[in-house]
């Protein structure tokens, strides 16, 4: 991993400059309750799935020598594949050859892309997330730049190791497929949001999708939902700057469409928020006809 230039370090300053969780309008940071990948840790999860203790690993190593054992020691995985990073570190740059994929063990990473000379945030990744998956293609260039938002560690897997994991371990392959499908869903959601012209509609649409995902994941039967998301993550989803998103969230709080409780965003009535989204769309249509 490389150390960033002054310009690169500026990419993480936005989050450090964001208000503290005590600000009424701030959407809170992710909590452990919504990050199942952290318990067990990424390394422990891979170990339980039979991840290799070598690169590339042999079939016996992937399966584990003793059927009674779950796999290599997670500490061995961290020692062999772990790559520490500090806040502001550039993990890889757009256009570089993609030789390794990364699974985040601790910390957070932001993916950004240059569009007409301006840097645009694509997503914020948390423990358990995979990124740099272009390494699976062999020789493919990085399509974005990855910058660490905090101190942490990622498991760095080269093409041979990653290919062995996918080919010989169905559990790991399934986890990767689920992540890539989720990434595709998020990209489609972002396209839909970008097509909206009204700022409030963008934020409400994003919150609706997050609430629906939270309900689906938790199997909740209530009319509401709760989830954790930082201002930067929400601004990335809607393609707006953090201050604009904070103002939109504050307006929703004043209208009692959402509240902050125990460092989480709570939407007490998803249907009410959905009706608001419909009204915002109607107002946009009326403005367009005038």
CSV table of C-alpha atoms in Angstrom, one decimal:
chain,number,residue,atom,x,y,z
A,1,UNK,CA,0.0,0.0,0.0
A,2,UNK,CA,1.3,3.5,-0.8
A,3,UNK,CA,1.1,6.7,1.2
A,4,UNK,CA,-1.0,9.4,-0.3
A,5,UNK,CA,-0.1,12.7,-1.6
A,6,UNK,CA,-1.4,15.8,0.0
A,7,UNK,CA,-4.2,15.8,-2.6
A,8,UNK,CA,-5.1,12.2,-1.8
A,9,UNK,CA,-5.2,12.8,2.0
A,10,UNK,CA,-7.7,15.6,1.3
A,11,UNK,CA,-10.2,12.9,0.1
A,12,UNK,CA,-10.6,11.7,3.6
A,13,UNK,CA,-10.8,15.1,5.2
A,14,UNK,CA,-14.6,15.4,4.4
A,15,UNK,CA,-15.4,12.7,6.8
A,16,UNK,CA,-13.1,14.0,9.5
A,17,UNK,CA,-14.8,17.4,9.1
A,18,UNK,CA,-18.3,16.0,9.4
A,19,UNK,CA,-20.2,16.8,12.6
A,20,UNK,CA,-20.0,14.6,15.6
A,21,UNK,CA,-22.8,12.0,16.3
A,22,UNK,CA,-24.3,14.4,18.7
A,23,UNK,CA,-25.4,16.7,15.9
A,24,UNK,CA,-29.1,16.3,15.4
A,25,UNK,CA,-29.0,16.1,11.7
A,26,UNK,CA,-26.2,13.5,11.5
A,27,UNK,CA,-26.9,10.0,10.4
A,28,UNK,CA,-24.9,7.8,12.7
A,29,UNK,CA,-21.9,5.6,11.8
A,30,UNK,CA,-22.4,1.9,11.2
A,31,UNK,CA,-22.7,-0.2,14.4
A,32,UNK,CA,-21.6,-3.7,15.1
A,33,UNK,CA,-25.3,-4.8,15.1
A,34,UNK,CA,-25.5,-4.3,11.4
A,35,UNK,CA,-22.0,-5.8,10.6
A,36,UNK,CA,-22.3,-9.6,11.0
A,37,UNK,CA,-19.0,-10.0,9.2
A,38,UNK,CA,-17.2,-8.7,12.2
A,39,UNK,CA,-18.3,-11.5,14.5
A,40,UNK,CA,-16.6,-13.7,13.6
A,41,UNK,CA,-14.0,-11.5,11.9
A,42,UNK,CA,-13.3,-11.8,8.2
A,43,UNK,CA,-10.2,-14.0,8.8
A,44,UNK,CA,-12.2,-16.2,11.2
A,45,UNK,CA,-15.0,-16.5,8.7
A,46,UNK,CA,-12.6,-17.5,6.0
A,47,UNK,CA,-10.9,-19.9,8.3
A,48,UNK,CA,-14.2,-21.5,9.2
A,49,UNK,CA,-14.9,-21.9,5.5
A,50,UNK,CA,-11.5,-23.6,5.0
A,51,UNK,CA,-9.4,-20.7,3.6
A,52,UNK,CA,-5.8,-21.5,2.6
A,53,UNK,CA,-2.8,-21.0,4.8
A,54,UNK,CA,-0.6,-20.6,1.7
A,55,UNK,CA,-0.8,-19.0,-1.7
A,56,UNK,CA,-1.8,-20.7,-3.8
A,57,UNK,CA,-3.2,-23.4,-1.4
A,58,UNK,CA,-3.5,-27.1,-2.3
A,59,UNK,CA,-6.9,-28.9,-2.1
A,60,UNK,CA,-6.0,-30.6,1.2
A,61,UNK,CA,-5.1,-27.3,2.7
A,62,UNK,CA,-8.4,-25.7,1.6
A,63,UNK,CA,-10.3,-28.6,3.0
A,64,UNK,CA,-8.3,-28.9,6.2
A,65,UNK,CA,-6.0,-31.8,7.0
A,66,UNK,CA,-8.3,-33.0,9.9
A,67,UNK,CA,-12.0,-33.2,9.2
A,68,UNK,CA,-12.6,-32.4,12.8
A,69,UNK,CA,-10.8,-29.0,12.4
A,70,UNK,CA,-12.6,-26.0,10.9
A,71,UNK,CA,-9.5,-24.8,9.0
A,72,UNK,CA,-6.3,-22.7,9.6
A,73,UNK,CA,-5.9,-20.5,12.5
A,74,UNK,CA,-7.4,-17.0,11.8
A,75,UNK,CA,-4.2,-15.5,13.3
A,76,UNK,CA,-2.2,-17.4,10.6
A,77,UNK,CA,-4.4,-15.9,7.9
A,78,UNK,CA,-3.9,-12.4,9.3
A,79,UNK,CA,-0.1,-13.0,9.6
A,80,UNK,CA,0.2,-14.2,6.0
A,81,UNK,CA,-2.4,-12.1,4.2
A,82,UNK,CA,-3.0,-9.1,6.5
A,83,UNK,CA,-2.1,-5.7,5.1
A,84,UNK,CA,-2.4,-2.8,7.6
A,85,UNK,CA,-3.4,0.7,6.5
A,86,UNK,CA,-3.7,4.1,8.1
A,87,UNK,CA,-6.3,6.9,7.5
A,88,UNK,CA,-5.5,8.6,4.2
A,89,UNK,CA,-3.4,5.7,2.7
A,90,UNK,CA,-4.0,5.0,-1.0
A,91,UNK,CA,-4.5,1.2,-1.2
A,92,UNK,CA,-4.5,1.3,-5.0
A,93,UNK,CA,-5.1,3.9,-7.8
A,94,UNK,CA,-7.4,4.0,-10.7
A,95,UNK,CA,-5.7,2.7,-13.8
A,96,UNK,CA,-3.2,0.5,-12.0
A,97,UNK,CA,-3.1,-3.3,-12.8
A,98,UNK,CA,-5.4,-5.2,-10.5
A,99,UNK,CA,-3.2,-7.8,-9.0
A,100,UNK,CA,-4.8,-8.3,-5.6
A,101,UNK,CA,-8.3,-8.3,-4.1
A,102,UNK,CA,-9.0,-7.2,-0.5
A,103,UNK,CA,-11.3,-8.3,2.3
A,104,UNK,CA,-11.6,-5.7,5.0
A,105,UNK,CA,-10.8,-7.0,8.5
A,106,UNK,CA,-11.0,-3.7,10.3
A,107,UNK,CA,-11.5,-0.1,9.4
A,108,UNK,CA,-13.3,1.6,6.5
A,109,UNK,CA,-12.2,2.3,2.9
A,110,UNK,CA,-13.7,4.7,0.3
A,111,UNK,CA,-13.7,4.1,-3.4
A,112,UNK,CA,-13.5,7.2,-5.6
A,113,UNK,CA,-13.4,7.8,-9.3
A,114,UNK,CA,-12.3,10.8,-11.4
A,115,UNK,CA,-15.1,12.2,-13.6
A,116,UNK,CA,-14.0,15.1,-15.9
A,117,UNK,CA,-11.2,16.0,-13.5
A,118,UNK,CA,-13.4,15.9,-10.3
A,119,UNK,CA,-13.2,13.1,-7.7
A,120,UNK,CA,-16.6,11.4,-7.0
A,121,UNK,CA,-17.3,9.0,-4.1
A,122,UNK,CA,-18.6,5.7,-5.3
A,123,UNK,CA,-19.0,3.9,-2.0
A,124,UNK,CA,-17.8,3.4,1.6
A,125,UNK,CA,-16.7,-0.1,2.5
A,126,UNK,CA,-16.8,-1.7,6.0
A,127,UNK,CA,-15.4,-4.8,7.7
A,128,UNK,CA,-16.4,-7.9,5.7
A,129,UNK,CA,-16.6,-6.1,2.4
A,130,UNK,CA,-14.6,-7.2,-0.7
A,131,UNK,CA,-13.1,-4.7,-3.1
A,132,UNK,CA,-10.5,-4.7,-5.8
A,133,UNK,CA,-12.2,-7.8,-7.3
A,134,UNK,CA,-10.8,-6.9,-10.8
A,135,UNK,CA,-7.9,-9.1,-9.7
A,136,UNK,CA,-10.1,-12.1,-10.6
A,137,UNK,CA,-9.9,-11.1,-14.3
A,138,UNK,CA,-6.1,-11.1,-14.5
A,139,UNK,CA,-4.5,-8.0,-16.1
A,140,UNK,CA,-7.5,-5.8,-15.7
A,141,UNK,CA,-6.9,-2.2,-14.6
A,142,UNK,CA,-8.3,-0.7,-11.4
A,143,UNK,CA,-11.5,1.1,-12.2
A,144,UNK,CA,-11.4,3.3,-9.1
A,145,UNK,CA,-9.1,4.5,-6.4
A,146,UNK,CA,-9.3,3.1,-2.9
A,147,UNK,CA,-8.4,5.4,0.1
A,148,UNK,CA,-8.5,4.4,3.7
A,149,UNK,CA,-10.8,6.4,5.9
A,150,UNK,CA,-9.5,5.0,9.1
A,151,UNK,CA,-6.8,2.8,10.5
A,152,UNK,CA,-7.4,-0.9,9.8
A,153,UNK,CA,-6.4,-4.1,8.2
A,154,UNK,CA,-7.4,-6.0,5.0
A,155,UNK,CA,-6.7,-9.5,3.8
A,156,UNK,CA,-4.8,-9.1,0.6
A,157,UNK,CA,-5.4,-12.0,-1.8
A,158,UNK,CA,-3.6,-12.4,-5.1
A,159,UNK,CA,-5.3,-13.9,-8.2
A,160,UNK,CA,-4.1,-17.5,-7.5
A,161,UNK,CA,-5.2,-17.5,-3.9
A,162,UNK,CA,-8.5,-15.9,-4.7
A,163,UNK,CA,-9.2,-18.3,-7.5
A,164,UNK,CA,-8.4,-21.3,-5.3
A,165,UNK,CA,-10.9,-19.9,-2.7
A,166,UNK,CA,-13.6,-19.5,-5.3
A,167,UNK,CA,-13.1,-22.8,-7.1
A,168,UNK,CA,-12.6,-25.1,-4.1
A,169,UNK,CA,-14.7,-23.5,-1.4
A,170,UNK,CA,-18.4,-23.1,-2.1
A,171,UNK,CA,-19.0,-21.1,1.1
A,172,UNK,CA,-16.4,-18.4,0.2
A,173,UNK,CA,-17.6,-18.4,-3.4
A,174,UNK,CA,-21.2,-17.8,-2.3
A,175,UNK,CA,-20.1,-14.9,0.0
A,176,UNK,CA,-18.3,-13.2,-2.9
A,177,UNK,CA,-21.2,-13.7,-5.3
A,178,UNK,CA,-23.6,-12.2,-2.7
A,179,UNK,CA,-21.3,-9.2,-2.3
A,180,UNK,CA,-21.1,-8.7,-6.1
A,181,UNK,CA,-24.9,-9.0,-6.5
A,182,UNK,CA,-25.3,-6.5,-3.7
A,183,UNK,CA,-22.8,-4.2,-5.4
A,184,UNK,CA,-24.9,-4.5,-8.7
A,185,UNK,CA,-28.1,-3.7,-6.8
A,186,UNK,CA,-26.5,-0.6,-5.2
A,187,UNK,CA,-25.3,0.6,-8.6
A,188,UNK,CA,-28.8,0.2,-10.1
A,189,UNK,CA,-30.2,2.1,-7.1
A,190,UNK,CA,-27.7,4.9,-7.6
A,191,UNK,CA,-28.7,5.2,-11.3
A,192,UNK,CA,-32.3,5.5,-10.3
A,193,UNK,CA,-31.5,8.2,-7.7
A,194,UNK,CA,-29.3,10.1,-10.1
A,195,UNK,CA,-32.3,10.3,-12.5
A,196,UNK,CA,-34.3,12.3,-9.9
A,197,UNK,CA,-34.0,16.1,-10.1
A,198,UNK,CA,-35.2,17.1,-6.6
A,199,UNK,CA,-32.7,17.0,-3.8
A,200,UNK,CA,-35.2,15.9,-1.2
A,201,UNK,CA,-36.5,13.2,-3.5
A,202,UNK,CA,-33.0,11.8,-3.8
A,203,UNK,CA,-32.5,11.5,-0.1
A,204,UNK,CA,-36.0,10.1,0.6
A,205,UNK,CA,-35.5,7.5,-2.2
A,206,UNK,CA,-32.2,6.4,-0.7
A,207,UNK,CA,-33.6,6.2,2.8
A,208,UNK,CA,-36.6,4.1,1.6
A,209,UNK,CA,-34.3,1.6,-0.1
A,210,UNK,CA,-32.1,1.3,3.0
A,211,UNK,CA,-35.1,0.9,5.2
A,212,UNK,CA,-36.5,-1.9,2.9
A,213,UNK,CA,-33.1,-3.6,3.0
A,214,UNK,CA,-33.0,-3.4,6.8
A,215,UNK,CA,-36.4,-4.9,7.1
A,216,UNK,CA,-35.7,-7.7,4.7
A,217,UNK,CA,-32.4,-8.5,6.5
A,218,UNK,CA,-34.0,-8.4,10.0
A,219,UNK,CA,-37.3,-10.0,9.0
A,220,UNK,CA,-39.1,-7.3,11.0
A,221,UNK,CA,-42.9,-7.2,10.8
A,222,UNK,CA,-43.3,-3.7,12.1
A,223,UNK,CA,-44.1,-0.7,10.0
A,224,UNK,CA,-40.7,0.9,10.5
A,225,UNK,CA,-37.0,0.1,10.3
A,226,UNK,CA,-33.7,1.2,11.7
A,227,UNK,CA,-30.2,1.2,10.3
A,228,UNK,CA,-26.8,2.9,10.6
A,229,UNK,CA,-25.3,5.0,8.0
A,230,UNK,CA,-22.7,7.9,8.1
A,231,UNK,CA,-23.2,11.3,6.4
A,232,UNK,CA,-20.5,10.4,3.9
A,233,UNK,CA,-22.1,7.1,3.0
A,234,UNK,CA,-25.5,8.7,2.4
A,235,UNK,CA,-24.0,11.5,0.4
A,236,UNK,CA,-22.2,9.0,-1.8
A,237,UNK,CA,-25.4,7.1,-2.4
A,238,UNK,CA,-27.3,10.2,-3.5
A,239,UNK,CA,-24.5,12.0,-5.3
A,240,UNK,CA,-24.8,15.2,-3.2
A,241,UNK,CA,-22.4,16.9,-0.8
A,242,UNK,CA,-22.5,16.1,2.9
A,243,UNK,CA,-23.9,19.5,3.9
A,244,UNK,CA,-26.8,19.3,1.5
A,245,UNK,CA,-27.6,15.8,2.7
A,246,UNK,CA,-27.5,17.0,6.3
A,247,UNK,CA,-30.1,19.7,5.6
A,248,UNK,CA,-32.4,17.3,3.8
A,249,UNK,CA,-32.2,14.9,6.8
A,250,UNK,CA,-32.9,17.7,9.2
A,251,UNK,CA,-36.0,18.6,7.3
A,252,UNK,CA,-37.2,15.0,7.5
A,253,UNK,CA,-36.5,15.0,11.2
A,254,UNK,CA,-38.6,18.1,11.7
A,255,UNK,CA,-41.4,16.5,9.7
A,256,UNK,CA,-41.1,13.4,12.0
A,257,UNK,CA,-40.4,11.1,9.1
A,258,UNK,CA,-37.2,9.9,10.9
A,259,UNK,CA,-35.4,10.2,14.2
A,260,UNK,CA,-32.0,9.4,15.6
A,261,UNK,CA,-31.9,6.9,18.6
A,262,UNK,CA,-29.1,4.9,20.1
A,263,UNK,CA,-26.7,6.0,17.2
A,264,UNK,CA,-29.1,4.7,14.6
A,265,UNK,CA,-31.5,6.2,12.1
A,266,UNK,CA,-35.0,5.1,12.8
A,267,UNK,CA,-37.9,5.4,10.3
A,268,UNK,CA,-41.0,4.8,12.3
A,269,UNK,CA,-43.4,4.5,9.3
A,270,UNK,CA,-42.0,3.5,6.0
A,271,UNK,CA,-45.4,3.9,4.3
A,272,UNK,CA,-45.5,7.6,5.4
A,273,UNK,CA,-42.1,8.1,3.9
A,274,UNK,CA,-43.2,6.4,0.8
A,275,UNK,CA,-46.2,8.7,0.5
A,276,UNK,CA,-43.9,11.7,1.0
A,277,UNK,CA,-41.8,10.5,-1.9
A,278,UNK,CA,-44.9,10.3,-4.1
A,279,UNK,CA,-45.9,13.8,-3.2
A,280,UNK,CA,-42.4,15.1,-4.0
A,281,UNK,CA,-42.7,13.4,-7.4
A,282,UNK,CA,-46.0,15.1,-8.0
A,283,UNK,CA,-44.6,18.5,-7.1
A,284,UNK,CA,-41.7,17.9,-9.5
A,285,UNK,CA,-44.1,17.0,-12.3
A,286,UNK,CA,-46.2,20.1,-11.7
A,287,UNK,CA,-43.1,22.3,-11.8
A,288,UNK,CA,-42.1,20.7,-15.0
A,289,UNK,CA,-45.4,21.5,-16.6
A,290,UNK,CA,-45.2,25.2,-15.7
